[in-house]
PDB file of C-alpha atoms and ligand atoms in Angstrom:
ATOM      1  CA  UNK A   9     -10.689   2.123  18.476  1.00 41.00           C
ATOM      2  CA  UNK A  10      -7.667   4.074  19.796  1.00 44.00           C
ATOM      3  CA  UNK A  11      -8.253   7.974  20.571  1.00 44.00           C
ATOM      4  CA  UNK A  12      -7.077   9.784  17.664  1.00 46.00           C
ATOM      5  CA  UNK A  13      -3.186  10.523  18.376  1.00 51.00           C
ATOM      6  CA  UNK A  14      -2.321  14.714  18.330  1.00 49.00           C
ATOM      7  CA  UNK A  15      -0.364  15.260  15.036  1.00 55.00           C
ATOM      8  CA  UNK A  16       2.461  17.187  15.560  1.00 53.00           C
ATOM      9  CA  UNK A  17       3.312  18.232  11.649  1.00 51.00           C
ATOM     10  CA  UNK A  18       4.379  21.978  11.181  1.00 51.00           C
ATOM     11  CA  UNK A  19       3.096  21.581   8.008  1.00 49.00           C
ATOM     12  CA  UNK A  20      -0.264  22.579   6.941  1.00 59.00           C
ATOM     13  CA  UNK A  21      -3.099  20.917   8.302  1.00 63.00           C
ATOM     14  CA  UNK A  22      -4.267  19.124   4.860  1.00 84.00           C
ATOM     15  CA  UNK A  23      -1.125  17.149   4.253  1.00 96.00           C
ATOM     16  CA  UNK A  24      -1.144  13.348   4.889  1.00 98.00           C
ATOM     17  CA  UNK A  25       1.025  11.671   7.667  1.00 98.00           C
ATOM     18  CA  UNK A  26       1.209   8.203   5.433  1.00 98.00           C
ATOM     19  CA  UNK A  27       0.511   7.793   1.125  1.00 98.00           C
ATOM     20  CA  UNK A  28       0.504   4.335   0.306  1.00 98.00           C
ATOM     21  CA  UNK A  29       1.480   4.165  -3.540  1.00 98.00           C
ATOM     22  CA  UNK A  30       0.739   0.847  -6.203  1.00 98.00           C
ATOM     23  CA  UNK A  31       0.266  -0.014  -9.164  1.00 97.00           C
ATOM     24  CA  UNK A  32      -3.187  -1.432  -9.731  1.00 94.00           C
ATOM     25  CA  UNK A  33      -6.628  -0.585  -7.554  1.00 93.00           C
ATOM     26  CA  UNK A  34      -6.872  -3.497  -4.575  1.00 93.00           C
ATOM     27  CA  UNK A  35      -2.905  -3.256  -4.803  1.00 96.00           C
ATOM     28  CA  UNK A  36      -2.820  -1.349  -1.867  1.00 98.00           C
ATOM     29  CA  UNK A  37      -5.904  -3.683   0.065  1.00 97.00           C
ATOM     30  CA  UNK A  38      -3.943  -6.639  -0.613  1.00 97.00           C
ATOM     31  CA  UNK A  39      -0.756  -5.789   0.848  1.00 98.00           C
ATOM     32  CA  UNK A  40      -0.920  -2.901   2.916  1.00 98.00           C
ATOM     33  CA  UNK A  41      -4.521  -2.273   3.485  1.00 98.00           C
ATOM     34  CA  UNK A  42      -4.408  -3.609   7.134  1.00 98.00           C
ATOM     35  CA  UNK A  43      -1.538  -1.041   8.368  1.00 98.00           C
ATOM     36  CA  UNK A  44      -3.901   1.365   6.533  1.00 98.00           C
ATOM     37  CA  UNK A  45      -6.693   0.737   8.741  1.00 98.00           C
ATOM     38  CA  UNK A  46      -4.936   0.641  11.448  1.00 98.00           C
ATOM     39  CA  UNK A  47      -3.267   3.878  10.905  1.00 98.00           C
ATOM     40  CA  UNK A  48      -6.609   5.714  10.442  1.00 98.00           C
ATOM     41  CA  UNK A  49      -7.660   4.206  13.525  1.00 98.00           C
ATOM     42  CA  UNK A  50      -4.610   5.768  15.004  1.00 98.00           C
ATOM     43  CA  UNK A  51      -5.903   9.109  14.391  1.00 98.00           C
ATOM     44  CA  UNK A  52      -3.024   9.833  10.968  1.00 98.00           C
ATOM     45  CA  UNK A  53      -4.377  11.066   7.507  1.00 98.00           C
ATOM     46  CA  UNK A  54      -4.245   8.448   5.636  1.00 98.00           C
ATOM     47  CA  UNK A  55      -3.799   8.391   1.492  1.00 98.00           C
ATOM     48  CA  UNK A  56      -3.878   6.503  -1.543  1.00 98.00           C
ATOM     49  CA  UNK A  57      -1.970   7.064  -5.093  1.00 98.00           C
ATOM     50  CA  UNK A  58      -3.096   4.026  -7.558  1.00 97.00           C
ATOM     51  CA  UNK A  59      -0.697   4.581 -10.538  1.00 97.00           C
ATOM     52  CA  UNK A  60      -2.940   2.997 -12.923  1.00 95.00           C
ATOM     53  CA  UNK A  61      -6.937   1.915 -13.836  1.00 92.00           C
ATOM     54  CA  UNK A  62      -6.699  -1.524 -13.649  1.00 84.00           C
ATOM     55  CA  UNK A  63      -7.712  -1.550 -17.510  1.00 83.00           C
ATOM     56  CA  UNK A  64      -5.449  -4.624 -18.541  1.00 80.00           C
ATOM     57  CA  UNK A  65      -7.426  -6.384 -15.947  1.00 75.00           C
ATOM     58  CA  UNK A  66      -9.217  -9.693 -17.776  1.00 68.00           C
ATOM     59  CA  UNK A  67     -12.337  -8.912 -15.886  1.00 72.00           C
ATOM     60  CA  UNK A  68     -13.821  -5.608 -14.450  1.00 73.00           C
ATOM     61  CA  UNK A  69     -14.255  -2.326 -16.628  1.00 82.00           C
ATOM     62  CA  UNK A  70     -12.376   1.071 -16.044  1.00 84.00           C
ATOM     63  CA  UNK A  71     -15.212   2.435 -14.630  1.00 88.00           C
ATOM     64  CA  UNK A  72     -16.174  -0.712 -12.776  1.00 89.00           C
ATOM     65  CA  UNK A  73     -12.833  -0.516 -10.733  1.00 89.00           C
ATOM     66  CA  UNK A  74     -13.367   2.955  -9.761  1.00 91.00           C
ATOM     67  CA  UNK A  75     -16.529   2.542  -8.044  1.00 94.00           C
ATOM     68  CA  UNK A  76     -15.445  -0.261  -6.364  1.00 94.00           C
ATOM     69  CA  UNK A  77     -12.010   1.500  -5.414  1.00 96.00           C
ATOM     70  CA  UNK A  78     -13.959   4.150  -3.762  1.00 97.00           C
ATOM     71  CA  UNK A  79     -16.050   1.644  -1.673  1.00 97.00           C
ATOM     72  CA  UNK A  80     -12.961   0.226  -0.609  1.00 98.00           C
ATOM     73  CA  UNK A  81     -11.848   3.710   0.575  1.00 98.00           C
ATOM     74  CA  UNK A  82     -14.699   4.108   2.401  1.00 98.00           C
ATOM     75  CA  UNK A  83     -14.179   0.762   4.514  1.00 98.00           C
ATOM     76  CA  UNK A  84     -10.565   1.849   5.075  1.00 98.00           C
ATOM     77  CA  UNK A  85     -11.436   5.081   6.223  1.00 98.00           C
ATOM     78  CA  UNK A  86      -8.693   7.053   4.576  1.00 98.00           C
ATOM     79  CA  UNK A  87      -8.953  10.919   3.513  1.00 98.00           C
ATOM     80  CA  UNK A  88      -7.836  10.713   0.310  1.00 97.00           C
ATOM     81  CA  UNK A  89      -7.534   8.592  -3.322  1.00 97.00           C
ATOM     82  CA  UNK A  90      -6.466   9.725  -6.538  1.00 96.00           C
ATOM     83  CA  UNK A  91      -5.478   7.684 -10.006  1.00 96.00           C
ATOM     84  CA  UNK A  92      -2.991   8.987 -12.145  1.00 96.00           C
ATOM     85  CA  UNK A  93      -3.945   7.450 -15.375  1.00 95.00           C
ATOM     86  CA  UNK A  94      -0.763   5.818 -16.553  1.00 96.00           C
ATOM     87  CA  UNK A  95      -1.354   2.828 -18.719  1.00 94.00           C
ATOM     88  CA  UNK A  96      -2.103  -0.473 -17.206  1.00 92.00           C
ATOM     89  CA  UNK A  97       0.651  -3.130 -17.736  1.00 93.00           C
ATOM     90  CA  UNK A  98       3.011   0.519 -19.306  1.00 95.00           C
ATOM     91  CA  UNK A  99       4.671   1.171 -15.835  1.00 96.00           C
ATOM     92  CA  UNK A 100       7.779   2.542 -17.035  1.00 97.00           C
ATOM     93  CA  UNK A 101      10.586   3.984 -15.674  1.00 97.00           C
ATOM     94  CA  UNK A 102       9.167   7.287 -17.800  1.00 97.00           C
ATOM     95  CA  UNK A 103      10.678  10.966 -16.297  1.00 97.00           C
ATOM     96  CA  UNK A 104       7.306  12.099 -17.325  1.00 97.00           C
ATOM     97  CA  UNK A 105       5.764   9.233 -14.999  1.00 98.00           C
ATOM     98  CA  UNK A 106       7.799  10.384 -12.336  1.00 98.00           C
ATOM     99  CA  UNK A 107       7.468  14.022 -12.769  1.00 97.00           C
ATOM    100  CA  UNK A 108       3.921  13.150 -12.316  1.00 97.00           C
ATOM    101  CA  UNK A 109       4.103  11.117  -9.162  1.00 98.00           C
ATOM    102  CA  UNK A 110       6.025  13.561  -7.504  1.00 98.00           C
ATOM    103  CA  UNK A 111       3.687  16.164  -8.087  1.00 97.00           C
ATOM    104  CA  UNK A 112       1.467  14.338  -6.290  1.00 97.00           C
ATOM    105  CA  UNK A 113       3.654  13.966  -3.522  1.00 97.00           C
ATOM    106  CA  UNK A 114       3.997  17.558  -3.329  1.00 97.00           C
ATOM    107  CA  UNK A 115       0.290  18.195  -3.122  1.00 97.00           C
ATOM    108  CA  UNK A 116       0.317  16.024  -0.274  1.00 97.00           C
ATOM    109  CA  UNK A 117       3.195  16.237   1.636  1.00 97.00           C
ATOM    110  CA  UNK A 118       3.334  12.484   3.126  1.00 98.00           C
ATOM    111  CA  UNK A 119       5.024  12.266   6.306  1.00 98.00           C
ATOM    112  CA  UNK A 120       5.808   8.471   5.238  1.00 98.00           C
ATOM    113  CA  UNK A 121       5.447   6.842   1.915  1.00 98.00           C
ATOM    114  CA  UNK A 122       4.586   3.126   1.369  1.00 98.00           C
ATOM    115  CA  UNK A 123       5.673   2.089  -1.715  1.00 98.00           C
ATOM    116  CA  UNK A 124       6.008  -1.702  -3.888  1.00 98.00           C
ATOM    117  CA  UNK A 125       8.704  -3.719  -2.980  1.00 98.00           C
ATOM    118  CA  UNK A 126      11.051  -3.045  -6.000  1.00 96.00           C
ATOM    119  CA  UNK A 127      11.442  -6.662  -6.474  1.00 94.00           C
ATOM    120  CA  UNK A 128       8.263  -9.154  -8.041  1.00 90.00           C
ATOM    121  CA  UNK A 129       6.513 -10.794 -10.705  1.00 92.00           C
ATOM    122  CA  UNK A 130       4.735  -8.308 -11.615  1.00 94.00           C
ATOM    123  CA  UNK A 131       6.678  -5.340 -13.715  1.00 96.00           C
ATOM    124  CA  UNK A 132       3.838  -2.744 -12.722  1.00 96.00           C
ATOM    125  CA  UNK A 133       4.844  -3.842  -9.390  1.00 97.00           C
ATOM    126  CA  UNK A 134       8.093  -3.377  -9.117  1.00 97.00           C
ATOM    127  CA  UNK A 135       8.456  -0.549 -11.381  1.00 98.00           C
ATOM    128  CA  UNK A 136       6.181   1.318  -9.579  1.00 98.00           C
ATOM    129  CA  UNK A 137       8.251   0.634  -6.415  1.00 98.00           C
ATOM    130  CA  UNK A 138      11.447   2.186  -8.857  1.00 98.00           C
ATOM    131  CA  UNK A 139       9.478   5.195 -10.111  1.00 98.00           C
ATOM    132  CA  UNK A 140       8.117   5.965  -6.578  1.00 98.00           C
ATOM    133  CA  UNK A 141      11.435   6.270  -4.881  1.00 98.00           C
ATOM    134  CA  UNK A 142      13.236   8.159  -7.388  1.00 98.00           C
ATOM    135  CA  UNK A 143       9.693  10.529  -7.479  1.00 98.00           C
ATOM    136  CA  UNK A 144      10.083  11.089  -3.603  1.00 98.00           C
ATOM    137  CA  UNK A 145      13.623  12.288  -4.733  1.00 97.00           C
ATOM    138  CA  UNK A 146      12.361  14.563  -7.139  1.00 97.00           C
ATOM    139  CA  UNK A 147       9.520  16.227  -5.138  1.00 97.00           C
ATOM    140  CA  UNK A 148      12.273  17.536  -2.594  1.00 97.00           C
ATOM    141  CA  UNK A 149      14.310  19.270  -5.562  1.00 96.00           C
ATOM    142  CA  UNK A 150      13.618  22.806  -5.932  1.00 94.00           C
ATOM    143  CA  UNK A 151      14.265  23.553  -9.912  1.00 92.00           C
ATOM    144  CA  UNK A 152      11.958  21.510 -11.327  1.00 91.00           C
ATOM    145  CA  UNK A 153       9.000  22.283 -13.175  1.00 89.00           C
ATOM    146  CA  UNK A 154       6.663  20.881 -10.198  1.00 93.00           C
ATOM    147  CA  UNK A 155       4.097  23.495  -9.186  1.00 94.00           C
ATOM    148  CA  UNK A 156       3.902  23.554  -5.408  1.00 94.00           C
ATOM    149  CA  UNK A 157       6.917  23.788  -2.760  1.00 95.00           C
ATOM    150  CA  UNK A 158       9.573  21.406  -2.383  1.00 97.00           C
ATOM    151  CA  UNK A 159       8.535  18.223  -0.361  1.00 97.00           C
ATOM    152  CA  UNK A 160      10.438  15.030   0.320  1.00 96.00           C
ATOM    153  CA  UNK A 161       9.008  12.085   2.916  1.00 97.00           C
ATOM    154  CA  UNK A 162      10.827  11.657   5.932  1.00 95.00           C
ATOM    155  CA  UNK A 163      10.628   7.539   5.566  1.00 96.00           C
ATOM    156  CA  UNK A 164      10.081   5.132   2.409  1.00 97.00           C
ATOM    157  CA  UNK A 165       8.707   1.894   3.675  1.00 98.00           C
ATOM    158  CA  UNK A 166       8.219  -1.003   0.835  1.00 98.00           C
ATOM    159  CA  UNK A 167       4.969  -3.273   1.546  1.00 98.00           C
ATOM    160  CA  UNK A 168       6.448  -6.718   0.934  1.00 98.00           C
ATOM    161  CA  UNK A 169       3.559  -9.117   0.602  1.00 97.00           C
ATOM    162  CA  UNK A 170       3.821  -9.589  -3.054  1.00 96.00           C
ATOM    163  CA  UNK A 171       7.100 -10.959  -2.778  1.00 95.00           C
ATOM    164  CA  UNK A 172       6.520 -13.812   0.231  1.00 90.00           C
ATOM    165  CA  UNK A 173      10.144 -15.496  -0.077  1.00 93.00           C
ATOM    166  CA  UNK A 174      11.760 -11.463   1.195  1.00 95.00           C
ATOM    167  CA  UNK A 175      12.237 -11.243   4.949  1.00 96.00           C
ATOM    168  CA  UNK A 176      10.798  -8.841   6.181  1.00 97.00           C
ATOM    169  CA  UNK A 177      12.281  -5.916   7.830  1.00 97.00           C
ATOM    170  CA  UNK A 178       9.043  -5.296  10.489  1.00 97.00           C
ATOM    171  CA  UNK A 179       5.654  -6.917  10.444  1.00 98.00           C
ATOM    172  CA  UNK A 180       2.887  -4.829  11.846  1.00 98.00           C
ATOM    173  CA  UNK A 181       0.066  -6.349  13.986  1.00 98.00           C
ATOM    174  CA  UNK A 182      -3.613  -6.193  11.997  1.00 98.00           C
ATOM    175  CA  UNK A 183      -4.808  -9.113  14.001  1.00 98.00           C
ATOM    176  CA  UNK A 184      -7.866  -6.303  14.976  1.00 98.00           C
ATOM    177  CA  UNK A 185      -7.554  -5.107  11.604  1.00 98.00           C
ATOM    178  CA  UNK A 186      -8.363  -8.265   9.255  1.00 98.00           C
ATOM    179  CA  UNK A 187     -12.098  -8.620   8.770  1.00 97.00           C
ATOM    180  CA  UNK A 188     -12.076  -4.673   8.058  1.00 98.00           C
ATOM    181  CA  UNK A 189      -9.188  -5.590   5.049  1.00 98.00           C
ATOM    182  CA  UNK A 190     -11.215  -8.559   4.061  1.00 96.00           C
ATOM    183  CA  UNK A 191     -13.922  -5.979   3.513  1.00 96.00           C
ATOM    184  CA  UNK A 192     -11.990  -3.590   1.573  1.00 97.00           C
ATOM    185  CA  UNK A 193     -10.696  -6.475  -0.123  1.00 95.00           C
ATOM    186  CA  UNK A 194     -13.897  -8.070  -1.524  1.00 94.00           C
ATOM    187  CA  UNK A 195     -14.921  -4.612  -2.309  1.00 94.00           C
ATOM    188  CA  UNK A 196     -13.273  -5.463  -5.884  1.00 91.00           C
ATOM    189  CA  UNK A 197     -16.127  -7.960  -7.007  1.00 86.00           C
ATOM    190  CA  UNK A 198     -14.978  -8.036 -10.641  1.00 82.00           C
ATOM    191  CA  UNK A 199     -12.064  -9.821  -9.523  1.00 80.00           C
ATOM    192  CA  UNK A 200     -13.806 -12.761  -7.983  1.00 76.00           C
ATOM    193  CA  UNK A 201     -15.401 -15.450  -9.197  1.00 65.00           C
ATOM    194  CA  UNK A 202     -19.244 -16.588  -7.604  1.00 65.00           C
ATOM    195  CA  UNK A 203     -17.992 -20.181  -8.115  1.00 60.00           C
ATOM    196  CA  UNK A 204     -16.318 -21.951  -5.628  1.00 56.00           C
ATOM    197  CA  UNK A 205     -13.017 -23.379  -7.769  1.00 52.00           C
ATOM    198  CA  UNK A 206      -9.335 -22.710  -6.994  1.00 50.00           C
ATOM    199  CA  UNK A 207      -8.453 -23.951 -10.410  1.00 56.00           C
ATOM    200  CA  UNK A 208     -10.376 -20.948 -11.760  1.00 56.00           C
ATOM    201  CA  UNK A 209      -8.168 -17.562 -12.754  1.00 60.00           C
ATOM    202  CA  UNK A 210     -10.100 -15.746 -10.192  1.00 66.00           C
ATOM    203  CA  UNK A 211     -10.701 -16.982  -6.914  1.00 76.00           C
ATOM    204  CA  UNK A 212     -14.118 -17.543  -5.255  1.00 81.00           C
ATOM    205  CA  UNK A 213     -14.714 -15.002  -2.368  1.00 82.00           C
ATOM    206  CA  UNK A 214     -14.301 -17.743   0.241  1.00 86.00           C
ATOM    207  CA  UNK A 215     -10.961 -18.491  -1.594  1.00 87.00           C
ATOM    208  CA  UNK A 216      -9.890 -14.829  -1.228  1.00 89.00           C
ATOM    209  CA  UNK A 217     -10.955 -15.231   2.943  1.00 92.00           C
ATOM    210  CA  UNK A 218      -8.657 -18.230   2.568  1.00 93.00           C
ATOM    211  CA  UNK A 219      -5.505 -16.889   0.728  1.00 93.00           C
ATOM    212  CA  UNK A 220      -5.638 -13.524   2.688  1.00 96.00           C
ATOM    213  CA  UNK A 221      -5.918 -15.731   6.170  1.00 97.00           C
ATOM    214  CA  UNK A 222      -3.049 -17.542   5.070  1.00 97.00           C
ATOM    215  CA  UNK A 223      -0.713 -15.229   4.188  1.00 96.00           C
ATOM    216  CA  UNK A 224      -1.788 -12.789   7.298  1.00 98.00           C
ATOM    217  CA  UNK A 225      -0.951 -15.612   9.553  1.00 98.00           C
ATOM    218  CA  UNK A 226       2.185 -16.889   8.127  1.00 97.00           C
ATOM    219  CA  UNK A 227       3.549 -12.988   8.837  1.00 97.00           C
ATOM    220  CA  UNK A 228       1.275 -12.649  12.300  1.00 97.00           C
ATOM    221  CA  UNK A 229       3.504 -15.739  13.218  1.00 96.00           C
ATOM    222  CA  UNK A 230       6.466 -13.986  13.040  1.00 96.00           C
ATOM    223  CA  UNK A 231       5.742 -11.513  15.556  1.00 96.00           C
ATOM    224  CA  UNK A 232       3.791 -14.040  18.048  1.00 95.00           C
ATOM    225  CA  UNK A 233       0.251 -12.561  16.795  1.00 96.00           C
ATOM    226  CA  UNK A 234      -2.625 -13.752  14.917  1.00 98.00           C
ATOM    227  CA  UNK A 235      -2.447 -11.920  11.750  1.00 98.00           C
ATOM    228  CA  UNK A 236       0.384  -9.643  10.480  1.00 98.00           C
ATOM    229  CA  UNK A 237       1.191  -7.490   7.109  1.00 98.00           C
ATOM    230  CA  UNK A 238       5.612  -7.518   5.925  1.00 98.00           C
ATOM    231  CA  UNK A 239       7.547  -4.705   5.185  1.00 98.00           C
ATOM    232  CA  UNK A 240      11.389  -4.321   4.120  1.00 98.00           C
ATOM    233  CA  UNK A 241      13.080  -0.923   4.486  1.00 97.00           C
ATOM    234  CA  UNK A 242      16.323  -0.403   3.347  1.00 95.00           C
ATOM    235  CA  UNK A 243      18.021   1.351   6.112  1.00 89.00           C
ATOM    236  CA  UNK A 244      18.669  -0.233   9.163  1.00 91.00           C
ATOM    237  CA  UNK A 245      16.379   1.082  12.266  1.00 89.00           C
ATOM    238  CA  UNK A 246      18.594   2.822  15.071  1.00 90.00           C
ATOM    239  CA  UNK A 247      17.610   1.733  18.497  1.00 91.00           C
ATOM    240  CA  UNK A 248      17.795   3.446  22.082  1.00 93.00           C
ATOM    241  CA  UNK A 249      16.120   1.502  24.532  1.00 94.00           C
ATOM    242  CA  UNK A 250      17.436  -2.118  24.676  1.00 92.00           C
ATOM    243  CA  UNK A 251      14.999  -2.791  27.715  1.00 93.00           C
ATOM    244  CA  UNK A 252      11.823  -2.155  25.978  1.00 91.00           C
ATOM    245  CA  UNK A 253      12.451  -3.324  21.968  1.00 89.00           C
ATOM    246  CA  UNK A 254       9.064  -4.016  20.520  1.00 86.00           C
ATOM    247  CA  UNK A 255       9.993  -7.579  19.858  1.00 85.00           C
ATOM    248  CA  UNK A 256       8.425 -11.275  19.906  1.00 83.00           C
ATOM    249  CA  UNK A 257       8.994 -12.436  23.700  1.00 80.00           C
ATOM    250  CA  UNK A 258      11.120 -15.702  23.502  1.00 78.00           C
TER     251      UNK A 258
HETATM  252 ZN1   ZN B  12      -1.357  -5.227  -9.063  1.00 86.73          ZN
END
């Protein structure tokens, strides 16, 4: 593990340097919970904000999906989770909803937010990529009724695994990272099946191993490393140093 980095916010010492929002608990495992890790084990406070319980879920109760969410937590190693109750498979683009999101966000004061790519199958998903964005907006406005001072990220970054046919903007190594996601991962038992059957709804746990490999390789590839996790941002990165770009080698 790397030695923790020295943080070098202004702000108070509490406040997270990265919030990773989602819809659903194991959201943020399955498509971001690599960089997670490996930003923890950079030495940044690291966050969660699940939007919703899980409760449309075919398997797994309410209460079921907590427990496991906080075990996942636990292999991840961040310093925070919270759930902000809004209905499973209701993610609307609500000004109440993201009133309440940017509350949050004011609480913590992220740094950087990950959020849902805002394109997908999955309306939770990409909804709560909408709703996040226009909540980072709101935290920064002053006249709103938002206890807490204004806050606004310095960087939106949209975890893109969800969406495989997107190009991603960067891909971040979790080659060291994978076995500790696979963990955090299969933390979510309700959502797996004990039988070995790809044709079932929910796949088997070596299925899951399988899947997760698969799709961590296909982005490690395109970087040169084992395994890798996509993101997209929508501005375009400004470089300085053409010598030393943290590129593939050709
Ligand atoms: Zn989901």
């Amino acid at each position: 593990m790397q030695a923790p980095r020295t943080r070098d916010r202004k702000s108070k010492p509490e406040s997270l340097d990265l919030l990773a929002i989602a819809a659903h608990p194991d959201d943020v495992e399955l498509t971001c919970g690599g960089t997670l890790i490996k930003m923890v084990e950079a030495g940044y406070r690291v966050g969660v904000l699940d939007l919703t319980g899980g409760e449309s879920g075919t398997r797994g109760s309410v209460a079921l999906r907590q427990r496991e969410s906080e075990r996942a937590s636990k292999v991840m190693g961040i310093v925070h989770r919270e759930n902000l109750g809004l209905p499973d498979a209701g993610v609307e683009s609500r000004r109440d909803f993201k009133l309440k999101i940017a509350q949050c966000i004011r609480a913590l004061q992220p740094r950087t937010v990950i959020l849902p790519h805002w394109e997908g199958r999955h309306p939770d998903h990409y909804i709560a990529g909408q709703i996040g964005y226009e909540a980072c907006f709101l935290a920064g406005l002053a006249k709103l009724p938002l206890e807490g001072a204004p806050h606004r990220p310095h960087k939106i970054i949209y975890a893109s695994l969800y969406v495989p046919t997107l190009l991603p903007t960067f891909v971040v190594d979790i080659t060291d990272q994978f076995e500790k996601k696979l963990k955090a991962v299969l933390c979510y038992a309700s959502q797996f099946s004990p039988r070995r059957d790809w044709r079932n709804l929910f796949p088997s746990r070596a299925e899951c191993r399988e899947r997760l490999a698969a799709q961590a390789r296909h982005f490690g590839d395109m970087i040169g490393v084992r395994y890798g996790e996509p993101f997209v941002t929508r501005e375009i990165a400004a470089v300085d140093d053409l010598v030393n770009m943290p590129v593939r080698s050709v």
